PDB file of C-alpha atoms in Angstrom:
ATOM      1  CA  MET A   1      10.397   0.018 -29.179  1.00 51.00           C
ATOM      2  CA  GLU A   2       7.740  -1.329 -26.808  1.00 52.00           C
ATOM      3  CA  ASN A   3       4.150  -0.170 -27.327  1.00 56.00           C
ATOM      4  CA  LYS A   4       3.255   0.923 -23.819  1.00 65.00           C
ATOM      5  CA  VAL A   5      -0.273   1.753 -22.700  1.00 69.00           C
ATOM      6  CA  THR A   6      -0.577   4.930 -20.688  1.00 87.00           C
ATOM      7  CA  ARG A   7      -2.173   4.131 -17.361  1.00 95.00           C
ATOM      8  CA  LYS A   8      -4.697   6.592 -16.012  1.00 97.00           C
ATOM      9  CA  PRO A   9      -7.351   6.838 -13.292  1.00 98.00           C
ATOM     10  CA  ILE A  10     -10.796   5.363 -13.897  1.00 98.00           C
ATOM     11  CA  GLU A  11     -12.939   8.484 -14.294  1.00 98.00           C
ATOM     12  CA  THR A  12     -15.587   7.988 -16.961  1.00 98.00           C
ATOM     13  CA  ARG A  13     -18.015   5.471 -18.388  1.00 98.00           C
ATOM     14  CA  GLU A  14     -15.653   5.210 -21.382  1.00 98.00           C
ATOM     15  CA  ASP A  15     -12.947   4.065 -18.963  1.00 98.00           C
ATOM     16  CA  ILE A  16     -15.331   1.405 -17.637  1.00 98.00           C
ATOM     17  CA  GLN A  17     -16.063   0.283 -21.199  1.00 98.00           C
ATOM     18  CA  LEU A  18     -12.334   0.003 -21.930  1.00 98.00           C
ATOM     19  CA  LEU A  19     -11.841  -2.063 -18.782  1.00 98.00           C
ATOM     20  CA  VAL A  20     -14.785  -4.374 -19.465  1.00 98.00           C
ATOM     21  CA  ASP A  21     -14.035  -4.800 -23.177  1.00 98.00           C
ATOM     22  CA  SER A  22     -10.328  -5.463 -22.579  1.00 98.00           C
ATOM     23  CA  PHE A  23     -11.041  -7.883 -19.750  1.00 98.00           C
ATOM     24  CA  TYR A  24     -13.696  -9.910 -21.529  1.00 98.00           C
ATOM     25  CA  HIS A  25     -11.571 -10.051 -24.678  1.00 98.00           C
ATOM     26  CA  LYS A  26      -9.011 -11.911 -22.545  1.00 98.00           C
ATOM     27  CA  VAL A  27     -11.704 -14.027 -20.888  1.00 97.00           C
ATOM     28  CA  ARG A  28     -13.114 -15.203 -24.215  1.00 97.00           C
ATOM     29  CA  GLN A  29      -9.660 -16.327 -25.359  1.00 97.00           C
ATOM     30  CA  ASP A  30      -8.655 -17.941 -22.073  1.00 98.00           C
ATOM     31  CA  THR A  31      -8.373 -21.747 -22.239  1.00 97.00           C
ATOM     32  CA  LEU A  32      -9.700 -22.283 -18.693  1.00 97.00           C
ATOM     33  CA  ILE A  33     -12.621 -19.883 -18.371  1.00 97.00           C
ATOM     34  CA  GLY A  34     -13.309 -18.951 -21.987  1.00 97.00           C
ATOM     35  CA  PRO A  35     -15.231 -22.195 -22.655  1.00 97.00           C
ATOM     36  CA  ILE A  36     -17.510 -21.513 -19.669  1.00 96.00           C
ATOM     37  CA  PHE A  37     -18.574 -18.180 -21.138  1.00 94.00           C
ATOM     38  CA  ASN A  38     -18.591 -19.257 -24.779  1.00 92.00           C
ATOM     39  CA  ASP A  39     -19.765 -22.891 -24.698  1.00 93.00           C
ATOM     40  CA  VAL A  40     -21.495 -23.531 -21.359  1.00 93.00           C
ATOM     41  CA  ALA A  41     -23.213 -20.199 -20.647  1.00 94.00           C
ATOM     42  CA  LYS A  42     -23.323 -19.301 -24.357  1.00 94.00           C
ATOM     43  CA  VAL A  43     -23.064 -15.609 -23.508  1.00 94.00           C
ATOM     44  CA  ASP A  44     -24.627 -13.208 -26.001  1.00 95.00           C
ATOM     45  CA  TRP A  45     -21.906 -10.575 -25.768  1.00 95.00           C
ATOM     46  CA  GLU A  46     -23.874  -7.829 -27.536  1.00 95.00           C
ATOM     47  CA  GLU A  47     -26.523  -8.135 -24.846  1.00 94.00           C
ATOM     48  CA  HIS A  48     -24.198  -8.897 -21.916  1.00 94.00           C
ATOM     49  CA  LEU A  49     -21.494  -6.229 -22.290  1.00 97.00           C
ATOM     50  CA  PRO A  50     -23.854  -3.242 -21.747  1.00 97.00           C
ATOM     51  CA  LYS A  51     -25.042  -4.902 -18.508  1.00 96.00           C
ATOM     52  CA  LEU A  52     -21.422  -5.208 -17.411  1.00 97.00           C
ATOM     53  CA  TYR A  53     -20.768  -1.549 -18.263  1.00 98.00           C
ATOM     54  CA  ASN A  54     -23.739  -0.626 -16.063  1.00 97.00           C
ATOM     55  CA  PHE A  55     -22.661  -2.954 -13.255  1.00 97.00           C
ATOM     56  CA  TRP A  56     -19.114  -1.589 -13.022  1.00 98.00           C
ATOM     57  CA  SER A  57     -20.228   2.021 -13.617  1.00 98.00           C
ATOM     58  CA  ASP A  58     -22.569   1.683 -10.645  1.00 97.00           C
ATOM     59  CA  LEU A  59     -19.830   0.236  -8.436  1.00 97.00           C
ATOM     60  CA  LEU A  60     -17.014   2.573  -9.409  1.00 98.00           C
ATOM     61  CA  LEU A  61     -18.680   5.779 -10.590  1.00 98.00           C
ATOM     62  CA  GLY A  62     -21.834   5.791  -8.483  1.00 97.00           C
ATOM     63  CA  GLU A  63     -24.182   5.580 -11.450  1.00 96.00           C
ATOM     64  CA  ASP A  64     -27.601   4.011 -10.983  1.00 94.00           C
ATOM     65  CA  THR A  65     -27.925   2.126 -14.254  1.00 93.00           C
ATOM     66  CA  TYR A  66     -27.520  -1.569 -13.389  1.00 94.00           C
ATOM     67  CA  ARG A  67     -30.666  -3.632 -13.064  1.00 91.00           C
ATOM     68  CA  GLY A  68     -30.309  -7.275 -12.292  1.00 89.00           C
ATOM     69  CA  ARG A  69     -28.936  -9.884  -9.978  1.00 89.00           C
ATOM     70  CA  PRO A  70     -25.431 -10.978 -10.918  1.00 88.00           C
ATOM     71  CA  PHE A  71     -25.277 -14.220  -8.951  1.00 89.00           C
ATOM     72  CA  PRO A  72     -28.156 -16.454 -10.211  1.00 87.00           C
ATOM     73  CA  PRO A  73     -26.815 -17.001 -13.757  1.00 84.00           C
ATOM     74  CA  HIS A  74     -23.642 -18.481 -12.256  1.00 86.00           C
ATOM     75  CA  MET A  75     -25.406 -21.151 -10.191  1.00 86.00           C
ATOM     76  CA  LYS A  76     -25.653 -23.800 -12.940  1.00 89.00           C
ATOM     77  CA  LEU A  77     -22.197 -23.456 -14.473  1.00 92.00           C
ATOM     78  CA  ASN A  78     -20.359 -26.056 -12.325  1.00 91.00           C
ATOM     79  CA  LEU A  79     -17.728 -23.527 -11.336  1.00 94.00           C
ATOM     80  CA  VAL A  80     -14.721 -24.431  -9.191  1.00 96.00           C
ATOM     81  CA  PRO A  81     -12.330 -22.189  -7.237  1.00 96.00           C
ATOM     82  CA  GLY A  82      -9.784 -22.281 -10.075  1.00 97.00           C
ATOM     83  CA  HIS A  83     -12.278 -20.577 -12.379  1.00 97.00           C
ATOM     84  CA  PHE A  84     -12.639 -17.687  -9.947  1.00 97.00           C
ATOM     85  CA  GLU A  85      -8.872 -17.497  -9.428  1.00 97.00           C
ATOM     86  CA  GLN A  86      -8.325 -17.193 -13.183  1.00 98.00           C
ATOM     87  CA  TRP A  87     -11.143 -14.635 -13.523  1.00 98.00           C
ATOM     88  CA  LEU A  88      -9.523 -12.549 -10.767  1.00 98.00           C
ATOM     89  CA  ARG A  89      -6.039 -12.920 -12.237  1.00 98.00           C
ATOM     90  CA  LEU A  90      -7.209 -11.695 -15.651  1.00 98.00           C
ATOM     91  CA  PHE A  91      -9.270  -8.883 -14.116  1.00 98.00           C
ATOM     92  CA  THR A  92      -6.395  -7.631 -11.960  1.00 98.00           C
ATOM     93  CA  GLU A  93      -3.990  -7.877 -14.900  1.00 98.00           C
ATOM     94  CA  THR A  94      -6.380  -5.866 -17.097  1.00 98.00           C
ATOM     95  CA  VAL A  95      -6.930  -3.151 -14.494  1.00 98.00           C
ATOM     96  CA  ASP A  96      -3.172  -2.861 -13.921  1.00 98.00           C
ATOM     97  CA  GLU A  97      -2.459  -2.649 -17.678  1.00 97.00           C
ATOM     98  CA  HIS A  98      -4.789   0.304 -18.227  1.00 98.00           C
ATOM     99  CA  PHE A  99      -5.452   2.069 -14.938  1.00 98.00           C
ATOM    100  CA  LEU A 100      -4.031   3.315 -11.669  1.00 98.00           C
ATOM    101  CA  GLY A 101      -5.311   5.172  -8.642  1.00 98.00           C
ATOM    102  CA  LEU A 102      -8.058   4.764  -6.101  1.00 98.00           C
ATOM    103  CA  ARG A 103     -10.807   3.558  -8.436  1.00 98.00           C
ATOM    104  CA  ALA A 104      -8.443   1.033 -10.015  1.00 98.00           C
ATOM    105  CA  ASP A 105      -7.677  -0.281  -6.534  1.00 98.00           C
ATOM    106  CA  GLU A 106     -11.397  -0.257  -5.732  1.00 98.00           C
ATOM    107  CA  ALA A 107     -12.162  -2.225  -8.919  1.00 98.00           C
ATOM    108  CA  LYS A 108      -9.697  -4.947  -7.905  1.00 98.00           C
ATOM    109  CA  SER A 109     -11.006  -4.983  -4.341  1.00 98.00           C
ATOM    110  CA  ARG A 110     -14.613  -5.244  -5.536  1.00 97.00           C
ATOM    111  CA  ALA A 111     -13.721  -8.043  -7.958  1.00 98.00           C
ATOM    112  CA  PHE A 112     -12.050  -9.968  -5.142  1.00 98.00           C
ATOM    113  CA  ARG A 113     -15.130  -9.564  -2.904  1.00 97.00           C
ATOM    114  CA  ILE A 114     -17.492 -10.529  -5.721  1.00 96.00           C
ATOM    115  CA  ALA A 115     -15.496 -13.689  -6.468  1.00 96.00           C
ATOM    116  CA  ARG A 116     -15.313 -14.547  -2.770  1.00 96.00           C
ATOM    117  CA  ASN A 117     -19.055 -14.020  -2.262  1.00 95.00           C
ATOM    118  CA  PHE A 118     -19.890 -16.105  -5.340  1.00 95.00           C
ATOM    119  CA  MET A 119     -17.648 -18.919  -4.059  1.00 95.00           C
ATOM    120  CA  ILE A 120     -19.304 -18.780  -0.643  1.00 95.00           C
ATOM    121  CA  ASN A 121     -22.772 -18.815  -2.231  1.00 94.00           C
ATOM    122  CA  LEU A 122     -21.757 -21.795  -4.394  1.00 94.00           C
ATOM    123  CA  SER A 123     -20.448 -23.590  -1.262  1.00 93.00           C
ATOM    124  CA  LEU A 124     -16.900 -23.508  -2.593  1.00 93.00           C
ATOM    125  CA  LEU A 125     -15.630 -21.651   0.505  1.00 83.00           C
ATOM    126  CA  ASP A 126     -16.617 -21.680   4.141  1.00 65.00           C
TER     127      ASP A 126
END
């Protein structure tokens, strides 16, 4: 029997934490983008994950908890479009595994716009 996750709407900060934790678990293990987070950026996950919870809670739940500028840390990582494509693929896959509804759609839409804006700012897109 298949162990199936019950998909639900994104409604609470706990839902955001599930999304972020599940997504970045995949990211850390990914052969293409994992090394960027783990070896190049040397992300301190205990410090970084709460910032990500705040970031996505602000975007999807209307909280006012995120303080920071998400783009500058990405400027020196020598990213290419394929990195963003993989990030988006894993993000979309994670949202679709756990969630459904308007906020799930909004999360995917926001992720796409964030990736696109980062690529434009890094001169990877016109």
